[in-house]
């Protein structure tokens, strides 16, 4: 059993969430004079003058069905970035509680912690980017939230299943498993095991495989108690009506996502081979995501050259164990060809 009384910030346990106008009357038909909307319509079209469903009932039902969980186990955020911030605000008392990250990893965990005056315990991954499990657990005594990112950004690899299991078994706080890139690593999600771990939160997003980064829609699947805490403190209408509408449309077209994932994986394989064959490249790290971490002989000069060619990649050379590394998103077939051609041009200068 998990003791939420000991984990959740005390004032959150007693919080009374905002009661929206839509909570008092859930019918769809009527004369709505309760929410101070513009009854006449919108400046652009007449569809957006009403506040959206604050509980996202229809979308949550569809997401739950897709994920093989119940709607009570689903929280939807304005991107998974919102979920990260809300988790910190639910569990971490500013100036006292801590989160843990395994570096190098996604930067927003530490940024959200800093914004909330919550300190970060940073444990390095091994040189091959797996978990230092013993060191992680030994340093986790005062930690409320432990962030694991698998596949990890920027390294691209999935963390070993056995090490994740070990951490789940031995860590007394909440394990947040960020699976933003999981669609590119079929069969590796922890969702099928979610119900066995009351202290596990699994985050996924519509921003990557679904191709909907612009909509800002992230999901957290977790114990219903955790979902409730997040719901209590979120902004009432955190997911716009347009986002809910378009996400529902996308969910009806899962084969389109699968097709894009297959193409991206095929392109990643080609790109990996081409990059590994370049003399300016020291190493292409194995990837389970839609990007590659690449170690160059001299990454700053490659980065600058590519910018000059209007090819923008991500400089990750200052991250732990990542010296001379650039993170390169798999592009379209055409974009990848241009990238390789330009890197060959750089090499022959
Ligand atoms: C590991 C990881 N988690 C979360 C996010 C944020 O995703 P979202 O667009 O859902 O906020 C990103 C974005 O790049 C990411 O790399």
PDB file of N, CA and C in Angstrom, residues 137-216:
ATOM      1  N   UNK A 137      19.147   4.487  -5.781  1.00  0.00           N
ATOM      2  CA  UNK A 137      18.341   4.171  -4.594  1.00  0.00           C
ATOM      3  C   UNK A 137      19.000   4.692  -3.316  1.00  0.00           C
ATOM      4  N   UNK A 138      20.321   4.622  -3.274  1.00  0.00           N
ATOM      5  CA  UNK A 138      21.032   5.095  -2.069  1.00  0.00           C
ATOM      6  C   UNK A 138      20.834   6.588  -1.824  1.00  0.00           C
ATOM      7  N   UNK A 139      20.615   7.336  -2.899  1.00  0.00           N
ATOM      8  CA  UNK A 139      20.491   8.805  -2.759  1.00  0.00           C
ATOM      9  C   UNK A 139      19.050   9.298  -2.771  1.00  0.00           C
ATOM     10  N   UNK A 140      18.099   8.352  -2.720  1.00  0.00           N
ATOM     11  CA  UNK A 140      16.693   8.728  -2.907  1.00  0.00           C
ATOM     12  C   UNK A 140      15.922   8.914  -1.609  1.00  0.00           C
ATOM     13  N   UNK A 141      16.637   8.937  -0.484  1.00  0.00           N
ATOM     14  CA  UNK A 141      15.949   8.956   0.808  1.00  0.00           C
ATOM     15  C   UNK A 141      14.937  10.117   0.942  1.00  0.00           C
ATOM     16  N   UNK A 142      15.359  11.352   0.561  1.00  0.00           N
ATOM     17  CA  UNK A 142      14.461  12.506   0.755  1.00  0.00           C
ATOM     18  C   UNK A 142      13.690  12.865  -0.508  1.00  0.00           C
ATOM     19  N   UNK A 143      13.692  11.968  -1.473  1.00  0.00           N
ATOM     20  CA  UNK A 143      13.126  12.310  -2.773  1.00  0.00           C
ATOM     21  C   UNK A 143      11.655  11.898  -2.839  1.00  0.00           C
ATOM     22  N   UNK A 144      10.803  12.817  -3.300  1.00  0.00           N
ATOM     23  CA  UNK A 144       9.373  12.507  -3.449  1.00  0.00           C
ATOM     24  C   UNK A 144       9.074  11.929  -4.829  1.00  0.00           C
ATOM     25  N   UNK A 145       9.679  12.549  -5.878  1.00  0.00           N
ATOM     26  CA  UNK A 145       9.407  12.126  -7.257  1.00  0.00           C
ATOM     27  C   UNK A 145      10.697  11.734  -7.937  1.00  0.00           C
ATOM     28  N   UNK A 146      10.709  10.537  -8.522  1.00  0.00           N
ATOM     29  CA  UNK A 146      11.900  10.096  -9.253  1.00  0.00           C
ATOM     30  C   UNK A 146      11.514   9.991 -10.735  1.00  0.00           C
ATOM     31  N   UNK A 147      12.149  10.817 -11.567  1.00  0.00           N
ATOM     32  CA  UNK A 147      11.814  10.846 -12.991  1.00  0.00           C
ATOM     33  C   UNK A 147      12.694   9.888 -13.773  1.00  0.00           C
ATOM     34  N   UNK A 148      12.061   8.956 -14.473  1.00  0.00           N
ATOM     35  CA  UNK A 148      12.767   8.065 -15.389  1.00  0.00           C
ATOM     36  C   UNK A 148      12.228   8.348 -16.785  1.00  0.00           C
ATOM     37  N   UNK A 149      13.101   8.496 -17.747  1.00  0.00           N
ATOM     38  CA  UNK A 149      12.658   8.819 -19.097  1.00  0.00           C
ATOM     39  C   UNK A 149      13.076   7.672 -20.010  1.00  0.00           C
ATOM     40  N   UNK A 150      12.092   6.985 -20.591  1.00  0.00           N
ATOM     41  CA  UNK A 150      12.404   5.797 -21.381  1.00  0.00           C
ATOM     42  C   UNK A 150      11.404   5.641 -22.530  1.00  0.00           C
ATOM     43  N   UNK A 151      11.870   5.740 -23.779  1.00  0.00           N
ATOM     44  CA  UNK A 151      13.204   6.075 -24.242  1.00  0.00           C
ATOM     45  C   UNK A 151      13.624   7.457 -23.730  1.00  0.00           C
ATOM     46  N   UNK A 152      14.912   7.538 -23.413  1.00  0.00           N
ATOM     47  CA  UNK A 152      15.411   8.761 -22.778  1.00  0.00           C
ATOM     48  C   UNK A 152      15.762   9.832 -23.806  1.00  0.00           C
ATOM     49  N   UNK A 153      15.466  11.060 -23.452  1.00  0.00           N
ATOM     50  CA  UNK A 153      15.877  12.217 -24.230  1.00  0.00           C
ATOM     51  C   UNK A 153      17.026  12.871 -23.467  1.00  0.00           C
ATOM     52  N   UNK A 154      18.195  13.073 -23.998  1.00  0.00           N
ATOM     53  CA  UNK A 154      18.567  13.058 -25.414  1.00  0.00           C
ATOM     54  C   UNK A 154      19.267  11.784 -25.875  1.00  0.00           C
ATOM     55  N   UNK A 155      19.358  10.754 -25.033  1.00  0.00           N
ATOM     56  CA  UNK A 155      20.222   9.628 -25.414  1.00  0.00           C
ATOM     57  C   UNK A 155      19.535   8.668 -26.385  1.00  0.00           C
ATOM     58  N   UNK A 156      18.211   8.592 -26.347  1.00  0.00           N
ATOM     59  CA  UNK A 156      17.454   7.799 -27.315  1.00  0.00           C
ATOM     60  C   UNK A 156      17.150   6.366 -26.896  1.00  0.00           C
ATOM     61  N   UNK A 157      17.858   5.876 -25.867  1.00  0.00           N
ATOM     62  CA  UNK A 157      17.679   4.460 -25.499  1.00  0.00           C
ATOM     63  C   UNK A 157      16.580   4.262 -24.469  1.00  0.00           C
ATOM     64  N   UNK A 158      15.998   3.035 -24.489  1.00  0.00           N
ATOM     65  CA  UNK A 158      15.095   2.649 -23.398  1.00  0.00           C
ATOM     66  C   UNK A 158      15.943   2.270 -22.196  1.00  0.00           C
ATOM     67  N   UNK A 159      15.479   2.606 -21.010  1.00  0.00           N
ATOM     68  CA  UNK A 159      16.168   2.158 -19.796  1.00  0.00           C
ATOM     69  C   UNK A 159      15.837   0.677 -19.597  1.00  0.00           C
ATOM     70  N   UNK A 160      16.767  -0.110 -19.026  1.00  0.00           N
ATOM     71  CA  UNK A 160      16.514  -1.551 -18.900  1.00  0.00           C
ATOM     72  C   UNK A 160      15.290  -1.846 -18.028  1.00  0.00           C
ATOM     73  N   UNK A 161      14.430  -2.754 -18.500  1.00  0.00           N
ATOM     74  CA  UNK A 161      13.192  -3.088 -17.787  1.00  0.00           C
ATOM     75  C   UNK A 161      13.491  -3.570 -16.366  1.00  0.00           C
ATOM     76  N   UNK A 162      14.557  -4.384 -16.232  1.00  0.00           N
ATOM     77  CA  UNK A 162      14.857  -4.965 -14.921  1.00  0.00           C
ATOM     78  C   UNK A 162      15.237  -3.876 -13.907  1.00  0.00           C
ATOM     79  N   UNK A 163      15.918  -2.830 -14.389  1.00  0.00           N
ATOM     80  CA  UNK A 163      16.339  -1.751 -13.481  1.00  0.00           C
ATOM     81  C   UNK A 163      15.136  -0.882 -13.087  1.00  0.00           C
ATOM     82  N   UNK A 164      14.238  -0.678 -14.035  1.00  0.00           N
ATOM     83  CA  UNK A 164      13.015   0.085 -13.717  1.00  0.00           C
ATOM     84  C   UNK A 164      12.227  -0.695 -12.657  1.00  0.00           C
ATOM     85  N   UNK A 165      12.142  -1.999 -12.834  1.00  0.00           N
ATOM     86  CA  UNK A 165      11.401  -2.841 -11.878  1.00  0.00           C
ATOM     87  C   UNK A 165      12.029  -2.750 -10.492  1.00  0.00           C
ATOM     88  N   UNK A 166      13.351  -2.763 -10.455  1.00  0.00           N
ATOM     89  CA  UNK A 166      14.093  -2.693  -9.198  1.00  0.00           C
ATOM     90  C   UNK A 166      13.796  -1.370  -8.476  1.00  0.00           C
ATOM     91  N   UNK A 167      13.763  -0.295  -9.250  1.00  0.00           N
ATOM     92  CA  UNK A 167      13.482   1.024  -8.666  1.00  0.00           C
ATOM     93  C   UNK A 167      12.040   1.082  -8.167  1.00  0.00           C
ATOM     94  N   UNK A 168      11.119   0.574  -8.964  1.00  0.00           N
ATOM     95  CA  UNK A 168       9.702   0.579  -8.542  1.00  0.00           C
ATOM     96  C   UNK A 168       9.515  -0.203  -7.250  1.00  0.00           C
ATOM     97  N   UNK A 169      10.275  -1.280  -7.120  1.00  0.00           N
ATOM     98  CA  UNK A 169      10.122  -2.134  -5.943  1.00  0.00           C
ATOM     99  C   UNK A 169      10.707  -1.476  -4.692  1.00  0.00           C
ATOM    100  N   UNK A 170      11.779  -0.730  -4.866  1.00  0.00           N
ATOM    101  CA  UNK A 170      12.520  -0.259  -3.692  1.00  0.00           C
ATOM    102  C   UNK A 170      12.394   1.225  -3.363  1.00  0.00           C
ATOM    103  N   UNK A 171      11.803   2.015  -4.264  1.00  0.00           N
ATOM    104  CA  UNK A 171      11.707   3.450  -4.006  1.00  0.00           C
ATOM    105  C   UNK A 171      10.375   3.762  -3.323  1.00  0.00           C
ATOM    106  N   UNK A 172      10.438   4.525  -2.228  1.00  0.00           N
ATOM    107  CA  UNK A 172       9.234   4.751  -1.421  1.00  0.00           C
ATOM    108  C   UNK A 172       8.357   5.892  -1.938  1.00  0.00           C
ATOM    109  N   UNK A 173       8.876   6.703  -2.875  1.00  0.00           N
ATOM    110  CA  UNK A 173       8.077   7.818  -3.397  1.00  0.00           C
ATOM    111  C   UNK A 173       7.379   7.441  -4.696  1.00  0.00           C
ATOM    112  N   UNK A 174       7.114   8.468  -5.513  1.00  0.00           N
ATOM    113  CA  UNK A 174       6.409   8.269  -6.785  1.00  0.00           C
ATOM    114  C   UNK A 174       7.434   8.167  -7.922  1.00  0.00           C
ATOM    115  N   UNK A 175       7.308   7.126  -8.741  1.00  0.00           N
ATOM    116  CA  UNK A 175       8.167   6.993  -9.922  1.00  0.00           C
ATOM    117  C   UNK A 175       7.389   7.543 -11.120  1.00  0.00           C
ATOM    118  N   UNK A 176       7.965   8.562 -11.766  1.00  0.00           N
ATOM    119  CA  UNK A 176       7.331   9.127 -12.958  1.00  0.00           C
ATOM    120  C   UNK A 176       8.089   8.612 -14.175  1.00  0.00           C
ATOM    121  N   UNK A 177       7.435   7.762 -14.931  1.00  0.00           N
ATOM    122  CA  UNK A 177       8.080   7.169 -16.100  1.00  0.00           C
ATOM    123  C   UNK A 177       7.600   7.937 -17.333  1.00  0.00           C
ATOM    124  N   UNK A 178       8.509   8.679 -17.935  1.00  0.00           N
ATOM    125  CA  UNK A 178       8.167   9.510 -19.087  1.00  0.00           C
ATOM    126  C   UNK A 178       8.362   8.691 -20.361  1.00  0.00           C
ATOM    127  N   UNK A 179       7.243   8.322 -20.967  1.00  0.00           N
ATOM    128  CA  UNK A 179       7.289   7.502 -22.188  1.00  0.00           C
ATOM    129  C   UNK A 179       6.894   8.337 -23.421  1.00  0.00           C
ATOM    130  N   UNK A 180       7.407   9.563 -23.493  1.00  0.00           N
ATOM    131  CA  UNK A 180       7.044  10.448 -24.612  1.00  0.00           C
ATOM    132  C   UNK A 180       7.338   9.801 -25.971  1.00  0.00           C
ATOM    133  N   UNK A 181       8.394   8.987 -26.019  1.00  0.00           N
ATOM    134  CA  UNK A 181       8.834   8.416 -27.309  1.00  0.00           C
ATOM    135  C   UNK A 181       8.487   6.934 -27.442  1.00  0.00           C
ATOM    136  N   UNK A 182       7.580   6.439 -26.605  1.00  0.00           N
ATOM    137  CA  UNK A 182       7.371   4.987 -26.514  1.00  0.00           C
ATOM    138  C   UNK A 182       6.804   4.371 -27.790  1.00  0.00           C
ATOM    139  N   UNK A 183       6.094   5.182 -28.598  1.00  0.00           N
ATOM    140  CA  UNK A 183       5.546   4.608 -29.846  1.00  0.00           C
ATOM    141  C   UNK A 183       6.647   4.144 -30.784  1.00  0.00           C
ATOM    142  N   UNK A 184       7.854   4.676 -30.584  1.00  0.00           N
ATOM    143  CA  UNK A 184       8.964   4.273 -31.445  1.00  0.00           C
ATOM    144  C   UNK A 184       9.706   3.065 -30.871  1.00  0.00           C
ATOM    145  N   UNK A 185       9.232   2.549 -29.748  1.00  0.00           N
ATOM    146  CA  UNK A 185       9.851   1.383 -29.095  1.00  0.00           C
ATOM    147  C   UNK A 185       8.752   0.365 -28.776  1.00  0.00           C
ATOM    148  N   UNK A 186       8.189  -0.254 -29.809  1.00  0.00           N
ATOM    149  CA  UNK A 186       7.018  -1.113 -29.598  1.00  0.00           C
ATOM    150  C   UNK A 186       7.275  -2.203 -28.559  1.00  0.00           C
ATOM    151  N   UNK A 187       6.267  -2.431 -27.720  1.00  0.00           N
ATOM    152  CA  UNK A 187       6.359  -3.520 -26.734  1.00  0.00           C
ATOM    153  C   UNK A 187       7.099  -3.151 -25.467  1.00  0.00           C
ATOM    154  N   UNK A 188       7.580  -1.901 -25.361  1.00  0.00           N
ATOM    155  CA  UNK A 188       8.393  -1.558 -24.191  1.00  0.00           C
ATOM    156  C   UNK A 188       7.633  -0.762 -23.129  1.00  0.00           C
ATOM    157  N   UNK A 189       6.381  -0.391 -23.408  1.00  0.00           N
ATOM    158  CA  UNK A 189       5.655   0.433 -22.436  1.00  0.00           C
ATOM    159  C   UNK A 189       5.365  -0.344 -21.153  1.00  0.00           C
ATOM    160  N   UNK A 190       5.318   0.416 -20.067  1.00  0.00           N
ATOM    161  CA  UNK A 190       4.954  -0.166 -18.769  1.00  0.00           C
ATOM    162  C   UNK A 190       3.456  -0.110 -18.512  1.00  0.00           C
ATOM    163  N   UNK A 191       2.685   0.436 -19.460  1.00  0.00           N
ATOM    164  CA  UNK A 191       1.233   0.556 -19.241  1.00  0.00           C
ATOM    165  C   UNK A 191       0.560  -0.761 -18.852  1.00  0.00           C
ATOM    166  N   UNK A 192       0.896  -1.887 -19.500  1.00  0.00           N
ATOM    167  CA  UNK A 192       0.211  -3.128 -19.108  1.00  0.00           C
ATOM    168  C   UNK A 192       0.424  -3.496 -17.636  1.00  0.00           C
ATOM    169  N   UNK A 193       1.487  -2.954 -17.024  1.00  0.00           N
ATOM    170  CA  UNK A 193       1.770  -3.283 -15.614  1.00  0.00           C
ATOM    171  C   UNK A 193       1.362  -2.181 -14.642  1.00  0.00           C
ATOM    172  N   UNK A 194       0.702  -1.132 -15.185  1.00  0.00           N
ATOM    173  CA  UNK A 194       0.404   0.039 -14.355  1.00  0.00           C
ATOM    174  C   UNK A 194      -0.338  -0.314 -13.062  1.00  0.00           C
ATOM    175  N   UNK A 195      -1.348  -1.168 -13.173  1.00  0.00           N
ATOM    176  CA  UNK A 195      -2.186  -1.439 -11.999  1.00  0.00           C
ATOM    177  C   UNK A 195      -1.438  -2.167 -10.885  1.00  0.00           C
ATOM    178  N   UNK A 196      -0.293  -2.764 -11.201  1.00  0.00           N
ATOM    179  CA  UNK A 196       0.484  -3.447 -10.151  1.00  0.00           C
ATOM    180  C   UNK A 196       1.311  -2.472  -9.320  1.00  0.00           C
ATOM    181  N   UNK A 197       1.420  -1.201  -9.789  1.00  0.00           N
ATOM    182  CA  UNK A 197       2.312  -0.256  -9.099  1.00  0.00           C
ATOM    183  C   UNK A 197       1.574   1.035  -8.740  1.00  0.00           C
ATOM    184  N   UNK A 198       1.029   1.121  -7.511  1.00  0.00           N
ATOM    185  CA  UNK A 198       0.276   2.327  -7.128  1.00  0.00           C
ATOM    186  C   UNK A 198       1.138   3.579  -7.092  1.00  0.00           C
ATOM    187  N   UNK A 199       2.465   3.419  -7.071  1.00  0.00           N
ATOM    188  CA  UNK A 199       3.337   4.612  -7.028  1.00  0.00           C
ATOM    189  C   UNK A 199       3.913   4.953  -8.402  1.00  0.00           C
ATOM    190  N   UNK A 200       3.315   4.392  -9.468  1.00  0.00           N
ATOM    191  CA  UNK A 200       3.846   4.644 -10.817  1.00  0.00           C
ATOM    192  C   UNK A 200       2.942   5.608 -11.590  1.00  0.00           C
ATOM    193  N   UNK A 201       3.564   6.629 -12.177  1.00  0.00           N
ATOM    194  CA  UNK A 201       2.858   7.532 -13.103  1.00  0.00           C
ATOM    195  C   UNK A 201       3.529   7.372 -14.461  1.00  0.00           C
ATOM    196  N   UNK A 202       2.749   7.049 -15.485  1.00  0.00           N
ATOM    197  CA  UNK A 202       3.324   6.920 -16.833  1.00  0.00           C
ATOM    198  C   UNK A 202       2.842   8.090 -17.674  1.00  0.00           C
ATOM    199  N   UNK A 203       3.792   8.865 -18.197  1.00  0.00           N
ATOM    200  CA  UNK A 203       3.429  10.005 -19.052  1.00  0.00           C
ATOM    201  C   UNK A 203       3.657   9.641 -20.510  1.00  0.00           C
ATOM    202  N   UNK A 204       2.693   9.992 -21.339  1.00  0.00           N
ATOM    203  CA  UNK A 204       2.865   9.893 -22.786  1.00  0.00           C
ATOM    204  C   UNK A 204       2.346  11.191 -23.408  1.00  0.00           C
ATOM    205  N   UNK A 205       2.529  11.331 -24.709  1.00  0.00           N
ATOM    206  CA  UNK A 205       2.168  12.606 -25.330  1.00  0.00           C
ATOM    207  C   UNK A 205       1.664  12.419 -26.753  1.00  0.00           C
ATOM    208  N   UNK A 206       0.865  13.371 -27.203  1.00  0.00           N
ATOM    209  CA  UNK A 206       0.426  13.396 -28.607  1.00  0.00           C
ATOM    210  C   UNK A 206       1.419  14.182 -29.472  1.00  0.00           C
ATOM    211  N   UNK A 207       2.503  14.672 -28.849  1.00  0.00           N
ATOM    212  CA  UNK A 207       3.410  15.575 -29.577  1.00  0.00           C
ATOM    213  C   UNK A 207       4.396  14.872 -30.506  1.00  0.00           C
ATOM    214  N   UNK A 208       4.594  13.581 -30.313  1.00  0.00           N
ATOM    215  CA  UNK A 208       5.667  12.913 -31.070  1.00  0.00           C
ATOM    216  C   UNK A 208       5.066  12.030 -32.169  1.00  0.00           C
ATOM    217  N   UNK A 209       4.768  10.761 -31.857  1.00  0.00           N
ATOM    218  CA  UNK A 209       4.294   9.841 -32.894  1.00  0.00           C
ATOM    219  C   UNK A 209       2.985  10.310 -33.544  1.00  0.00           C
ATOM    220  N   UNK A 210       2.116  10.934 -32.781  1.00  0.00           N
ATOM    221  CA  UNK A 210       0.825  11.372 -33.317  1.00  0.00           C
ATOM    222  C   UNK A 210       0.959  12.619 -34.185  1.00  0.00           C
ATOM    223  N   UNK A 211       2.106  13.280 -34.082  1.00  0.00           N
ATOM    224  CA  UNK A 211       2.333  14.468 -34.911  1.00  0.00           C
ATOM    225  C   UNK A 211       1.470  15.653 -34.527  1.00  0.00           C
ATOM    226  N   UNK A 212       1.176  15.807 -33.234  1.00  0.00           N
ATOM    227  CA  UNK A 212       0.248  16.863 -32.811  1.00  0.00           C
ATOM    228  C   UNK A 212       0.867  17.788 -31.750  1.00  0.00           C
ATOM    229  N   UNK A 213       2.155  18.093 -31.927  1.00  0.00           N
ATOM    230  CA  UNK A 213       2.852  18.928 -30.929  1.00  0.00           C
ATOM    231  C   UNK A 213       2.149  20.277 -30.747  1.00  0.00           C
ATOM    232  N   UNK A 214       1.587  20.786 -31.832  1.00  0.00           N
ATOM    233  CA  UNK A 214       0.950  22.109 -31.786  1.00  0.00           C
ATOM    234  C   UNK A 214      -0.314  22.129 -30.918  1.00  0.00           C
ATOM    235  N   UNK A 215      -0.967  20.974 -30.767  1.00  0.00           N
ATOM    236  CA  UNK A 215      -2.217  20.959 -29.989  1.00  0.00           C
ATOM    237  C   UNK A 215      -1.995  21.076 -28.493  1.00  0.00           C
ATOM    238  N   UNK A 216      -0.813  20.688 -28.018  1.00  0.00           N
ATOM    239  CA  UNK A 216      -0.472  20.635 -26.588  1.00  0.00           C
ATOM    240  C   UNK A 216      -1.391  19.648 -25.858  1.00  0.00           C
TER     241      UNK A 216
END
